[in-house]
Coordinates of C-alpha atoms in Angstrom, one line a residue:
M1 CA -21.5 38.4 50.9
L2 CA -21.1 41.8 49.4
L3 CA -22.9 40.7 46.2
R4 CA -25.7 39.2 48.3
S5 CA -26.1 42.4 50.3
F6 CA -26.1 44.4 47.1
Y7 CA -29.0 42.5 45.6
K8 CA -30.9 42.5 48.9
I9 CA -30.6 46.3 49.0
K10 CA -31.6 46.7 45.3
L11 CA -34.7 44.4 45.9
C12 CA -35.7 46.5 48.9
E13 CA -35.2 49.7 47.0
W14 CA -37.4 48.5 44.2
R15 CA -40.2 47.4 46.5
W16 CA -40.1 50.6 48.5
G17 CA -40.1 52.7 45.2
Y18 CA -43.1 50.8 44.0
I19 CA -45.1 51.2 47.2
R20 CA -44.2 54.9 47.4
S21 CA -45.2 55.6 43.8
S22 CA -48.5 53.8 44.3
Y23 CA -49.6 55.8 47.3
C24 CA -48.1 59.3 47.0
T25 CA -50.4 62.0 45.7
S26 CA -49.7 64.2 42.8
N27 CA -48.3 67.8 43.0
D28 CA -50.6 70.6 43.8
N29 CA -52.9 71.1 40.8
L30 CA -54.5 74.4 42.0
K31 CA -53.4 76.4 39.0
S32 CA -54.7 73.9 36.5
L33 CA -58.0 73.6 38.4
C34 CA -58.5 77.4 38.4
K35 CA -57.6 77.7 34.8
L36 CA -60.0 74.9 33.6
L37 CA -63.0 76.0 35.7
K38 CA -62.2 79.8 35.3
I39 CA -62.4 80.5 39.0
S40 CA -60.3 82.4 41.4
E41 CA -57.5 80.9 43.4
S42 CA -59.3 81.3 46.7
K43 CA -62.3 79.5 45.3
G44 CA -60.1 76.7 44.0
K45 CA -58.5 76.2 47.4
L46 CA -61.9 76.1 49.0
L47 CA -62.9 73.3 46.6
Q48 CA -59.8 71.4 47.4
M49 CA -60.4 71.7 51.1
K50 CA -64.0 70.5 50.9
Y51 CA -63.2 67.7 48.4
P52 CA -59.6 66.4 49.1
V53 CA -60.0 64.0 46.2
I54 CA -59.4 66.9 43.8
K55 CA -55.8 67.3 45.1
K56 CA -55.1 63.7 44.1
L57 CA -55.9 64.3 40.4
D58 CA -53.1 65.2 38.1
D59 CA -53.5 67.8 35.3
D60 CA -54.5 65.2 32.7
K61 CA -57.2 63.7 34.8
L62 CA -58.6 67.1 35.7
E63 CA -58.7 68.1 32.0
S64 CA -60.4 64.8 31.1
I65 CA -63.2 65.3 33.6
V66 CA -63.8 68.9 32.5
Q67 CA -63.8 67.8 28.8
T68 CA -66.2 64.9 29.5
V69 CA -68.7 67.2 31.3
Y70 CA -68.5 69.6 28.3
D71 CA -68.9 66.8 25.7
L72 CA -72.1 65.7 27.5
G73 CA -73.6 69.1 27.0
Y74 CA -73.1 70.6 30.4
P75 CA -71.4 73.9 31.3
T76 CA -68.1 73.5 33.2
K77 CA -69.5 75.6 36.0
V78 CA -71.5 72.6 37.2
L79 CA -68.2 71.2 38.5
V80 CA -68.1 74.2 40.8
S81 CA -71.6 73.7 42.1
E82 CA -71.3 69.9 42.2
P83 CA -67.6 69.2 42.9
S84 CA -68.5 65.6 44.0
L85 CA -68.3 64.8 40.2
F86 CA -64.5 64.9 40.5
S87 CA -64.7 61.6 42.4
I88 CA -66.4 59.9 39.4
L89 CA -64.3 58.6 36.5
P90 CA -64.9 60.4 33.1
I91 CA -65.8 57.1 31.4
T92 CA -68.3 56.3 34.3
L93 CA -70.0 59.7 33.8
K94 CA -70.2 59.0 30.0
F95 CA -71.7 55.5 30.6
R96 CA -74.2 56.7 33.2
Y97 CA -75.4 59.4 30.8
E98 CA -75.8 56.8 27.9
V99 CA -77.6 54.3 30.2
L100 CA -80.1 56.9 31.4
K101 CA -80.7 57.9 27.7
E102 CA -81.3 54.3 26.7
C103 CA -83.8 53.9 29.5
G104 CA -85.9 56.7 28.1
I105 CA -84.9 59.7 30.3
T106 CA -84.8 62.3 27.6
E107 CA -83.6 65.2 29.7
V108 CA -80.6 63.9 31.7
S109 CA -79.7 66.5 34.3
M110 CA -76.5 66.7 36.3
N111 CA -78.6 65.7 39.4
N112 CA -79.7 62.6 37.5
L113 CA -76.1 61.6 37.0
I114 CA -75.2 62.1 40.6
S115 CA -78.3 60.2 41.8
Y116 CA -77.8 57.6 39.1
L117 CA -77.7 54.5 41.4
K118 CA -80.9 55.7 43.2
I119 CA -82.8 56.1 39.8
I120 CA -81.5 52.8 38.3
R121 CA -81.6 50.4 41.3
H122 CA -84.3 51.7 43.7
K123 CA -87.1 53.2 41.7
K124 CA -89.5 51.1 39.6
V125 CA -90.2 52.0 36.0
G126 CA -93.8 53.0 36.9
D127 CA -92.5 55.3 39.7
L128 CA -90.2 57.0 37.2
K129 CA -93.1 57.6 34.8
R130 CA -95.2 59.1 37.5
E131 CA -92.4 61.4 38.5
G132 CA -92.1 62.6 34.9
L133 CA -88.5 61.3 34.3
I134 CA -89.9 58.8 31.7
V135 CA -92.7 59.5 29.3
P136 CA -95.8 57.4 30.5
S137 CA -96.5 56.1 27.0
L138 CA -93.0 54.8 26.4
N139 CA -92.5 51.1 26.2
V140 CA -89.1 50.9 28.1
E141 CA -88.7 47.2 27.4
N142 CA -88.8 47.7 23.6
K143 CA -86.7 50.8 23.8
L144 CA -83.9 48.9 25.7
A145 CA -84.2 45.9 23.4
S146 CA -83.8 48.2 20.3
C147 CA -80.3 49.1 21.5
L148 CA -79.3 45.5 20.7
T149 CA -79.3 44.1 17.2
Q150 CA -79.7 40.5 15.8
W151 CA -82.8 39.6 17.9
P152 CA -84.8 36.7 16.3
T153 CA -87.9 38.1 14.6
S154 CA -90.1 35.5 16.4
L155 CA -89.1 37.0 19.8
T156 CA -91.9 39.3 21.0
T157 CA -91.2 39.7 24.8
L158 CA -88.1 39.5 27.0
V159 CA -89.5 39.7 30.5
L160 CA -92.4 38.0 32.2
G161 CA -95.1 40.2 33.8
D162 CA -95.5 43.9 33.8
Y163 CA -92.1 45.6 33.1
N164 CA -93.4 48.7 35.0
E165 CA -93.0 46.7 38.2
Y166 CA -89.3 46.2 37.5
T167 CA -86.5 48.6 38.4
L168 CA -84.4 49.8 35.4
F169 CA -81.5 47.8 36.9
S170 CA -83.3 44.5 36.9
L171 CA -84.9 45.1 33.6
R172 CA -81.6 45.9 31.9
L173 CA -80.0 42.7 33.4
K174 CA -82.8 40.5 32.1
I175 CA -82.4 41.9 28.6
I176 CA -78.6 41.6 28.7
Q177 CA -78.9 38.0 29.9
R178 CA -81.4 37.1 27.2
Y179 CA -79.2 38.8 24.6
L180 CA -76.0 36.9 25.7
E181 CA -78.0 33.7 25.9
L182 CA -79.0 34.1 22.2
M183 CA -75.6 35.5 20.9
L184 CA -73.1 33.5 22.9
D185 CA -75.2 30.6 24.3
V186 CA -74.4 31.8 27.9
T187 CA -76.1 29.8 30.6
Q188 CA -77.8 31.1 33.8
E189 CA -74.8 30.0 35.9
E190 CA -72.3 31.5 33.5
F191 CA -74.1 34.8 33.5
V192 CA -74.4 35.0 37.3
R193 CA -70.7 34.1 37.7
G194 CA -69.7 36.6 35.1
L195 CA -71.6 39.4 36.8
E196 CA -70.0 38.5 40.2
T197 CA -66.5 38.6 38.7
Y198 CA -67.1 41.7 36.5
P199 CA -69.8 43.7 38.2
T200 CA -69.2 46.8 36.0
L201 CA -71.0 44.9 33.2
K202 CA -74.2 45.7 35.0
H203 CA -73.8 49.4 34.2
R204 CA -72.5 49.2 30.6
P205 CA -74.7 50.9 28.0
L206 CA -76.5 48.2 25.9
K207 CA -75.3 49.8 22.6
A208 CA -71.7 49.5 23.9
I209 CA -72.2 45.8 24.7
N210 CA -73.8 45.2 21.3
E211 CA -71.1 47.1 19.4
T212 CA -68.3 45.3 21.3
L213 CA -69.6 41.9 20.5
I214 CA -69.9 42.8 16.8
I215 CA -66.3 44.0 16.8
L216 CA -65.0 40.9 18.6
Q217 CA -66.8 38.4 16.3
R218 CA -66.8 40.2 13.0
D219 CA -63.6 42.3 13.0
I220 CA -61.3 40.3 15.3
A221 CA -62.8 36.9 14.4
M222 CA -62.8 35.7 18.0
S223 CA -64.7 32.5 18.7
I224 CA -67.7 32.3 21.0
E225 CA -65.8 30.0 23.3
K226 CA -63.0 32.5 23.6
I227 CA -65.3 35.3 24.5
K228 CA -67.2 33.2 27.0
S229 CA -63.9 32.1 28.7
N230 CA -62.8 35.8 28.8
F231 CA -66.1 37.2 30.0
Y232 CA -64.6 40.6 30.7
L233 CA -64.3 41.3 27.0
I234 CA -68.1 41.9 26.9
H235 CA -67.7 45.2 28.7
A236 CA -64.7 46.4 26.6
N237 CA -65.1 50.0 25.4
P238 CA -66.0 49.7 21.7
D239 CA -64.6 53.1 20.7
N240 CA -61.2 52.2 22.3
L241 CA -61.4 48.8 20.7
K242 CA -61.8 50.3 17.2
E243 CA -58.9 52.7 17.9
I244 CA -56.7 49.7 18.9
I245 CA -57.6 47.8 15.7
Y246 CA -57.5 50.7 13.2
S247 CA -54.9 53.0 14.7
F248 CA -52.5 51.0 16.9
R249 CA -52.7 48.1 14.3
S250 CA -49.7 45.9 15.2
I251 CA -47.0 44.9 17.6
G252 CA -43.6 43.9 16.2
G253 CA -45.2 43.4 12.8
I254 CA -47.9 41.1 14.0
S255 CA -51.5 42.2 13.5
I256 CA -53.2 43.4 16.7
K257 CA -56.2 41.3 15.8
E258 CA -54.2 38.2 16.0
I259 CA -52.5 39.4 19.2
I260 CA -55.9 40.1 20.9
R261 CA -57.0 36.6 19.9
M262 CA -53.9 35.2 21.7
H263 CA -54.0 37.7 24.6
P264 CA -57.5 39.0 25.1
K265 CA -56.5 41.3 28.0
I266 CA -54.8 43.7 25.6
A267 CA -58.3 44.6 24.3
M268 CA -59.0 46.1 27.6
K269 CA -56.0 48.5 27.6
N270 CA -56.5 52.1 26.7
V271 CA -55.1 52.7 23.2
N272 CA -53.0 55.7 24.5
T273 CA -51.5 53.4 27.1
L274 CA -50.5 50.9 24.4
R275 CA -48.9 53.7 22.4
E276 CA -47.0 54.9 25.5
I277 CA -45.7 51.4 26.2
R278 CA -44.6 51.0 22.5
Q279 CA -42.8 54.4 22.7
L280 CA -41.2 53.4 26.0
L281 CA -39.9 50.1 24.7
D282 CA -38.4 51.9 21.7
E283 CA -36.8 54.4 24.0
F284 CA -35.1 51.7 26.0
G285 CA -34.0 50.0 22.8
V286 CA -36.1 46.8 23.2
S287 CA -36.3 45.1 19.8
P288 CA -39.6 44.2 18.1
E289 CA -38.6 40.5 18.3
A290 CA -38.4 40.8 22.1
Q291 CA -41.8 42.6 22.2
I292 CA -43.4 39.7 20.3
R293 CA -41.9 37.1 22.7
C294 CA -43.6 38.7 25.7
L295 CA -46.9 40.3 24.6
Q296 CA -48.2 40.0 28.2
L297 CA -46.0 43.0 29.0
F298 CA -48.6 45.2 27.3
T299 CA -51.0 44.5 30.1
L300 CA -48.8 46.3 32.6
S301 CA -48.8 50.0 33.2
P302 CA -46.2 52.2 31.5
A303 CA -44.9 53.5 34.9
T304 CA -44.3 49.9 36.1
I305 CA -42.5 48.9 32.8
R306 CA -40.3 52.0 33.0
E307 CA -39.3 51.4 36.6
R308 CA -38.5 47.8 36.0
L309 CA -36.4 48.5 32.9
Q310 CA -34.4 51.1 34.7
K311 CA -33.9 48.7 37.6
A312 CA -32.8 45.9 35.2
K313 CA -30.0 48.1 33.9
E314 CA -28.7 48.6 37.5
I315 CA -28.7 44.9 38.4
P316 CA -25.9 43.0 36.6
E317 CA -27.7 39.7 36.6
L318 CA -30.6 41.2 34.7
N319 CA -28.6 43.6 32.6
A320 CA -26.6 40.6 31.2
F321 CA -29.8 39.6 29.4
Y322 CA -30.8 43.0 28.2
N323 CA -30.5 42.3 24.4
H324 CA -31.9 38.8 24.7
P325 CA -35.1 38.1 22.6
R326 CA -36.8 36.8 25.8
F327 CA -35.5 39.6 28.1
L328 CA -39.0 41.1 28.6
K329 CA -40.0 37.9 30.5
V330 CA -37.7 39.2 33.3
I331 CA -39.5 42.5 33.2
H332 CA -43.0 40.9 33.2
Y333 CA -42.1 38.5 36.0
N334 CA -39.8 41.0 37.8
N335 CA -40.7 40.1 41.4
T336 CA -40.3 36.4 40.7
A337 CA -36.9 37.0 39.0
L338 CA -35.5 39.1 41.8
N339 CA -36.7 36.7 44.5
R340 CA -35.2 33.7 42.7
I341 CA -31.8 35.5 42.2
M342 CA -31.7 36.3 46.0
K343 CA -32.6 32.8 46.9
L344 CA -30.1 31.1 44.6
Y345 CA -27.3 33.5 45.6
K346 CA -27.9 32.4 49.2
M347 CA -27.4 28.8 48.0
D348 CA -24.2 29.9 46.2
K349 CA -25.8 29.2 42.8
K350 CA -24.7 31.9 40.4
C351 CA -24.9 30.3 37.0
L352 CA -28.3 31.7 36.2
S353 CA -30.0 31.4 32.8
L354 CA -33.1 33.3 31.6
N355 CA -35.2 30.2 32.0
I356 CA -34.2 29.7 35.6
I357 CA -35.0 33.3 36.8
S358 CA -38.2 33.8 34.8
G359 CA -39.4 30.4 33.6
S360 CA -41.9 28.0 35.1
N361 CA -41.8 26.9 38.8
A362 CA -41.2 23.3 37.8
H363 CA -38.1 24.3 35.8
Y364 CA -36.8 26.5 38.6
E365 CA -37.3 23.8 41.2
V366 CA -35.3 21.3 39.2
F367 CA -32.4 23.7 39.1
E368 CA -32.7 24.6 42.7
K369 CA -32.6 21.0 43.9
A370 CA -29.9 19.9 41.5
P371 CA -26.4 19.5 42.8
G372 CA -23.7 21.9 41.5
D373 CA -24.0 25.1 39.6
R374 CA -24.2 25.2 35.8
L375 CA -25.8 27.1 32.9
G376 CA -27.8 24.3 31.5
K377 CA -27.1 24.0 27.7
G378 CA -25.1 27.3 27.7
K379 CA -27.3 29.0 25.1
D380 CA -27.6 32.2 27.1
L381 CA -23.8 32.3 27.5
V382 CA -23.2 31.9 23.8
F383 CA -25.8 34.6 23.0
C384 CA -24.3 37.0 25.5
I385 CA -20.8 36.6 24.0
S386 CA -22.2 36.9 20.5
Q387 CA -24.0 40.2 21.4
A388 CA -20.9 41.6 23.1
M389 CA -18.9 40.9 19.9
G390 CA -21.5 42.7 17.8
K391 CA -22.8 39.5 16.2
K392 CA -19.5 39.4 14.2
Y393 CA -19.3 35.7 14.8
S394 CA -22.0 33.1 14.6
A395 CA -23.3 31.4 17.7
S396 CA -22.1 28.0 16.4
K397 CA -18.5 29.4 16.0
I398 CA -18.5 30.9 19.4
R399 CA -19.9 27.8 21.0
N400 CA -17.1 25.7 19.3
M401 CA -14.5 28.1 20.7
I402 CA -15.8 28.4 24.2
K403 CA -16.6 24.8 24.8
R404 CA -12.9 23.9 24.5
H405 CA -12.9 24.6 28.2
P406 CA -14.2 21.7 30.3
F407 CA -16.0 24.1 32.7
W408 CA -17.5 26.5 30.2
I409 CA -21.0 26.1 31.6
N410 CA -20.0 26.5 35.2
V411 CA -19.2 30.2 35.1
P412 CA -21.8 32.9 35.9
L413 CA -22.9 34.7 32.8
V414 CA -22.5 38.1 34.5
Q415 CA -18.8 37.4 35.2
V416 CA -18.2 36.5 31.5
K417 CA -19.9 39.8 30.4
Y418 CA -17.8 41.8 32.9
V419 CA -14.5 40.2 31.7
Y420 CA -15.4 40.9 28.1
D421 CA -16.1 44.6 28.9
Q422 CA -12.7 44.9 30.6
L423 CA -10.8 43.1 27.9
S424 CA -12.5 45.1 25.1
V425 CA -10.8 48.2 26.3
D426 CA -7.3 47.0 25.2
Y427 CA -8.1 44.1 22.8
S428 CA -10.0 43.8 19.6
T429 CA -13.0 41.6 19.0
D430 CA -10.8 39.3 16.9
D431 CA -8.2 39.0 19.7
I432 CA -10.8 38.0 22.2
Y433 CA -12.6 35.6 19.9
E434 CA -9.4 33.7 19.1
N435 CA -8.9 33.3 22.9
C436 CA -12.5 32.9 23.8
P437 CA -12.0 30.6 26.8
I438 CA -10.2 33.5 28.6
L439 CA -13.7 35.0 29.2
L440 CA -14.3 32.3 31.7
Y441 CA -11.5 33.4 34.1
P442 CA -11.9 35.8 37.0
W443 CA -10.9 39.3 36.0
S444 CA -8.6 39.6 39.0
K445 CA -6.5 36.7 37.8
I446 CA -6.4 38.0 34.2
K447 CA -5.4 41.4 35.3
E448 CA -2.7 40.1 37.7
T449 CA -1.2 37.9 34.9
T450 CA -1.4 40.7 32.3
N451 CA 0.5 43.0 34.7
L452 CA 3.1 40.3 35.3
L453 CA 3.7 40.1 31.5
N454 CA 3.9 43.8 31.2
R455 CA 6.6 44.0 33.8
A456 CA 8.4 41.0 32.2
A457 CA 8.4 42.7 28.8
K458 CA 10.7 45.4 30.3
T459 CA 13.2 42.8 31.6
P460 CA 14.1 39.9 29.2
T461 CA 15.6 37.8 32.0
H462 CA 12.4 38.2 34.0
A463 CA 10.5 37.0 30.9
L464 CA 12.7 34.0 30.6
K465 CA 12.1 33.1 34.3
I466 CA 8.3 33.5 33.9
L467 CA 7.8 31.7 30.6
Q468 CA 10.8 29.3 30.9
E469 CA 11.3 30.1 27.2
D470 CA 13.2 32.8 25.3
V471 CA 10.3 35.0 24.1
D472 CA 10.5 38.6 23.1
L473 CA 7.3 40.0 24.7
K474 CA 7.8 43.4 23.0
R475 CA 7.3 41.8 19.5
I476 CA 4.3 39.6 20.1
S477 CA 0.8 40.7 18.9
S478 CA -2.1 41.5 21.3
K479 CA -3.7 38.2 20.2
Q480 CA -0.6 36.3 21.1
K481 CA -0.4 38.2 24.4
L482 CA -3.9 37.0 25.4
S483 CA -2.8 33.4 24.5
L484 CA 0.1 33.8 26.8
V485 CA -2.1 35.0 29.6
L486 CA -4.4 32.0 29.1
Y487 CA -1.3 29.8 29.0
L488 CA 0.0 31.2 32.3
L489 CA -3.4 31.0 34.0
E490 CA -3.6 27.2 33.3
R491 CA 0.1 26.2 33.5
N492 CA 0.1 25.7 37.3
H493 CA -3.1 23.6 37.0
Y494 CA -1.6 21.3 34.4
F495 CA -4.1 22.6 31.8
S496 CA -7.0 20.9 33.5
G497 CA -9.2 24.0 33.3
N498 CA -9.2 24.5 37.1
G499 CA -7.5 27.9 36.7
I500 CA -11.0 29.5 36.5
W501 CA -11.8 28.9 40.1
T502 CA -11.0 31.4 42.8
D503 CA -9.2 30.3 46.0
H504 CA -12.4 29.7 48.0
Q505 CA -13.9 27.6 45.2
Q506 CA -13.0 23.9 45.2
K507 CA -14.0 21.9 42.2
N508 CA -13.2 18.3 41.3
S509 CA -12.7 17.6 37.7
D510 CA -12.6 14.3 35.8
H511 CA -12.6 16.1 32.4
N512 CA -9.9 15.8 29.8
S513 CA -7.1 18.4 29.9
F514 CA -7.8 21.9 28.5
N515 CA -5.8 22.2 25.3
I516 CA -4.2 25.6 24.6
D517 CA -2.6 26.2 21.3
V518 CA 0.8 27.5 22.5
K519 CA 2.1 27.5 18.9
K520 CA 0.3 30.8 18.4
V521 CA 2.7 32.5 20.8

């Protein structure tokens, strides 16, 4: 009951922490705001009061917006006169500017960026020419088409009728559709479905779409079918994509190009975020092998990964798998793993393997419905012991030692790890290995039996009474002492192996007797 309550509390803590971190605002950024915009503190407070969204931006986001405005050629003071710009993402500002430039608006003012949607969606090309935003002699259709390469030479027109009667929005969409039709063989239905699922594609600069497709097909060697089935790739940021390929390069020794072909979502992650995740995993000591086994983890946010790794260290059931090559699956499917642990503990099933808590639903349901409680093939148990012993002994040797006990796959892995940690304080790795089955016994029983031997060592007659043999306990080695403990744990159970159960556990065994080599003593 105590363990069940502990895990319930931990699960609630994790969920509340996640919700709180998702909705709480950042610290007051007044000083950074005033410094970046070179304004007084009173003016900064006034901006925050009029536009509360500014308070929610951390220092990095503030700096990013200011830098983007500067890079586009505007003085930073425009943010003071037009503070509504703080509600627009820096990348959105950049894309709006590029789209208006592609459409033939040579002088893109800050007002144009703010009223972008009105210009693009509600005004026809002819109206924009009459207003002087676009040069009357400019062929907007050809200008937009020139932003995309690899058009067939025989193609002379992309839209039917007078393009001056189209809005820039509809004209751009028709050109994008025609281009994807020629490049990727995208049908009308696929294009409409793609826009409904990924509406931001409607406002991507044509040059960005063109460059992204070239990178995906030429540099990453991704097939047309793969791109079509992952339609979001079309609106990936080409500059970020190049940074991932040529700067980030690899994960765990595997080329990032190959990884993107396997997990296309990684192409959408910001390269700085990928670097942060890599650094975070190194900080927590996650091996490259484990990273390769769960590449989907790189699609999560660094804050989520950090929080889950920290929680995994606090929960014994998860911490037991920390050095396992497939450990990151528990982090990726964290909610599923925690819910399964809670549910199985309520069913008094505690022999949990990595496949059970983070594997497929089908595999989990088989375990949930199966009678009894066992660790499957015991691979995770052997791995855990091998890691605890510093890989001094091979997995096959440890398996041969531990499987001498008839119930070796019926003991929770977390209990085995705890017992090893306690024994390793007083005994060497060799001592524990030679008496490997002792790891399967509850620590309370081991401790009680050890204390009994320690008291008996002081009184020879007491030792004779306990062991029913004349043994000088002061002269035996630590390895022999562990063997004696194991002997005493099983003696009252006729060496059947039933000594591993606690009083409230009742197990029926038809196995052969558990053989202990008493000659070592």
